[in-house]
Structure formats: C-alpha cells, structure tokens
PDB file of N, CA and C in Angstrom:
ATOM      1  N   UNK A   1      14.269 -19.355   0.521  1.00  0.00           N
ATOM      2  CA  UNK A   1      12.836 -19.331   0.845  1.00  0.00           C
ATOM      3  C   UNK A   1      12.098 -18.353  -0.064  1.00  0.00           C
ATOM      4  N   UNK A   2      10.933 -18.756  -0.513  1.00  0.00           N
ATOM      5  CA  UNK A   2      10.163 -17.873  -1.401  1.00  0.00           C
ATOM      6  C   UNK A   2       9.534 -16.724  -0.620  1.00  0.00           C
ATOM      7  N   UNK A   3       9.277 -16.952   0.676  1.00  0.00           N
ATOM      8  CA  UNK A   3       8.620 -15.917   1.470  1.00  0.00           C
ATOM      9  C   UNK A   3       9.464 -14.654   1.517  1.00  0.00           C
ATOM     10  N   UNK A   4      10.781 -14.818   1.654  1.00  0.00           N
ATOM     11  CA  UNK A   4      11.660 -13.643   1.738  1.00  0.00           C
ATOM     12  C   UNK A   4      11.627 -12.865   0.431  1.00  0.00           C
ATOM     13  N   UNK A   5      11.292 -13.552  -0.649  1.00  0.00           N
ATOM     14  CA  UNK A   5      11.211 -12.865  -1.946  1.00  0.00           C
ATOM     15  C   UNK A   5       9.854 -12.185  -2.106  1.00  0.00           C
ATOM     16  N   UNK A   6       8.832 -12.736  -1.456  1.00  0.00           N
ATOM     17  CA  UNK A   6       7.483 -12.166  -1.565  1.00  0.00           C
ATOM     18  C   UNK A   6       7.298 -10.993  -0.608  1.00  0.00           C
ATOM     19  N   UNK A   7       8.078 -10.976   0.479  1.00  0.00           N
ATOM     20  CA  UNK A   7       7.899  -9.947   1.499  1.00  0.00           C
ATOM     21  C   UNK A   7       7.979  -8.539   0.932  1.00  0.00           C
ATOM     22  N   UNK A   8       9.006  -8.184   0.148  1.00  0.00           N
ATOM     23  CA  UNK A   8       9.079  -6.818  -0.413  1.00  0.00           C
ATOM     24  C   UNK A   8       7.865  -6.483  -1.270  1.00  0.00           C
ATOM     25  N   UNK A   9       7.330  -7.468  -1.991  1.00  0.00           N
ATOM     26  CA  UNK A   9       6.159  -7.232  -2.840  1.00  0.00           C
ATOM     27  C   UNK A   9       4.948  -6.923  -1.971  1.00  0.00           C
ATOM     28  N   UNK A  10       4.798  -7.679  -0.876  1.00  0.00           N
ATOM     29  CA  UNK A  10       3.673  -7.456   0.039  1.00  0.00           C
ATOM     30  C   UNK A  10       3.778  -6.069   0.659  1.00  0.00           C
ATOM     31  N   UNK A  11       4.996  -5.682   1.031  1.00  0.00           N
ATOM     32  CA  UNK A  11       5.206  -4.360   1.638  1.00  0.00           C
ATOM     33  C   UNK A  11       4.861  -3.265   0.630  1.00  0.00           C
ATOM     34  N   UNK A  12       5.278  -3.440  -0.612  1.00  0.00           N
ATOM     35  CA  UNK A  12       4.983  -2.444  -1.658  1.00  0.00           C
ATOM     36  C   UNK A  12       3.475  -2.322  -1.857  1.00  0.00           C
ATOM     37  N   UNK A  13       2.789  -3.459  -1.925  1.00  0.00           N
ATOM     38  CA  UNK A  13       1.335  -3.426  -2.107  1.00  0.00           C
ATOM     39  C   UNK A  13       0.669  -2.748  -0.918  1.00  0.00           C
ATOM     40  N   UNK A  14       1.180  -3.013   0.290  1.00  0.00           N
ATOM     41  CA  UNK A  14       0.602  -2.405   1.486  1.00  0.00           C
ATOM     42  C   UNK A  14       0.789  -0.894   1.457  1.00  0.00           C
ATOM     43  N   UNK A  15       1.986  -0.455   1.053  1.00  0.00           N
ATOM     44  CA  UNK A  15       2.264   0.984   0.987  1.00  0.00           C
ATOM     45  C   UNK A  15       1.377   1.632  -0.081  1.00  0.00           C
ATOM     46  N   UNK A  16       1.201   0.960  -1.202  1.00  0.00           N
ATOM     47  CA  UNK A  16       0.348   1.502  -2.269  1.00  0.00           C
ATOM     48  C   UNK A  16      -1.094   1.612  -1.784  1.00  0.00           C
ATOM     49  N   UNK A  17      -1.548   0.604  -1.042  1.00  0.00           N
ATOM     50  CA  UNK A  17      -2.919   0.624  -0.519  1.00  0.00           C
ATOM     51  C   UNK A  17      -3.075   1.768   0.475  1.00  0.00           C
ATOM     52  N   UNK A  18      -2.058   1.963   1.333  1.00  0.00           N
ATOM     53  CA  UNK A  18      -2.110   3.054   2.314  1.00  0.00           C
ATOM     54  C   UNK A  18      -2.131   4.401   1.597  1.00  0.00           C
ATOM     55  N   UNK A  19      -1.272   4.546   0.584  1.00  0.00           N
ATOM     56  CA  UNK A  19      -1.211   5.797  -0.171  1.00  0.00           C
ATOM     57  C   UNK A  19      -2.551   6.053  -0.855  1.00  0.00           C
ATOM     58  N   UNK A  20      -3.135   5.024  -1.445  1.00  0.00           N
ATOM     59  CA  UNK A  20      -4.437   5.166  -2.094  1.00  0.00           C
ATOM     60  C   UNK A  20      -5.506   5.565  -1.082  1.00  0.00           C
ATOM     61  N   UNK A  21      -5.434   5.007   0.128  1.00  0.00           N
ATOM     62  CA  UNK A  21      -6.403   5.345   1.164  1.00  0.00           C
ATOM     63  C   UNK A  21      -6.274   6.799   1.579  1.00  0.00           C
ATOM     64  N   UNK A  22      -5.036   7.275   1.693  1.00  0.00           N
ATOM     65  CA  UNK A  22      -4.799   8.675   2.084  1.00  0.00           C
ATOM     66  C   UNK A  22      -5.333   9.609   1.003  1.00  0.00           C
ATOM     67  N   UNK A  23      -5.056   9.288  -0.254  1.00  0.00           N
ATOM     68  CA  UNK A  23      -5.535  10.121  -1.364  1.00  0.00           C
ATOM     69  C   UNK A  23      -7.058  10.132  -1.394  1.00  0.00           C
ATOM     70  N   UNK A  24      -7.664   8.974  -1.176  1.00  0.00           N
ATOM     71  CA  UNK A  24      -9.129   8.884  -1.182  1.00  0.00           C
ATOM     72  C   UNK A  24      -9.703   9.695  -0.022  1.00  0.00           C
ATOM     73  N   UNK A  25      -9.057   9.637   1.128  1.00  0.00           N
ATOM     74  CA  UNK A  25      -9.538  10.376   2.302  1.00  0.00           C
ATOM     75  C   UNK A  25      -9.439  11.880   2.045  1.00  0.00           C
ATOM     76  N   UNK A  26      -8.326  12.305   1.440  1.00  0.00           N
ATOM     77  CA  UNK A  26      -8.156  13.730   1.142  1.00  0.00           C
ATOM     78  C   UNK A  26      -9.188  14.166   0.098  1.00  0.00           C
ATOM     79  N   UNK A  27      -9.460  13.306  -0.866  1.00  0.00           N
ATOM     80  CA  UNK A  27     -10.425  13.624  -1.912  1.00  0.00           C
ATOM     81  C   UNK A  27     -11.816  13.770  -1.299  1.00  0.00           C
ATOM     82  N   UNK A  28     -12.115  12.910  -0.329  1.00  0.00           N
ATOM     83  CA  UNK A  28     -13.438  12.968   0.316  1.00  0.00           C
ATOM     84  C   UNK A  28     -13.546  14.215   1.190  1.00  0.00           C
ATOM     85  N   UNK A  29     -12.427  14.589   1.812  1.00  0.00           N
ATOM     86  CA  UNK A  29     -12.446  15.731   2.724  1.00  0.00           C
ATOM     87  C   UNK A  29     -12.717  17.043   1.992  1.00  0.00           C
ATOM     88  N   UNK A  30     -12.277  17.129   0.745  1.00  0.00           N
ATOM     89  CA  UNK A  30     -12.431  18.391   0.010  1.00  0.00           C
ATOM     90  C   UNK A  30     -13.890  18.595  -0.371  1.00  0.00           C
TER      91      UNK A  30
END
C-alpha cells in the first residue's frame, strides 16, 4: 500500500510544522 509509505512523510511534515510553530511562538513572545 502506498499509504503506509506516505505515513512517515506526513508525520515528518507534521512534526516540522509543530516545531516551526513553537519557534514562531517563542520568537513572538520575546
């Protein structure tokens, strides 16, 4: 199944988006 191959990519993108959001929030807080 292609979905099982796409899942890790989706998770990585989600983690990157979360990390970017945290960095942006910290940048705004300062």
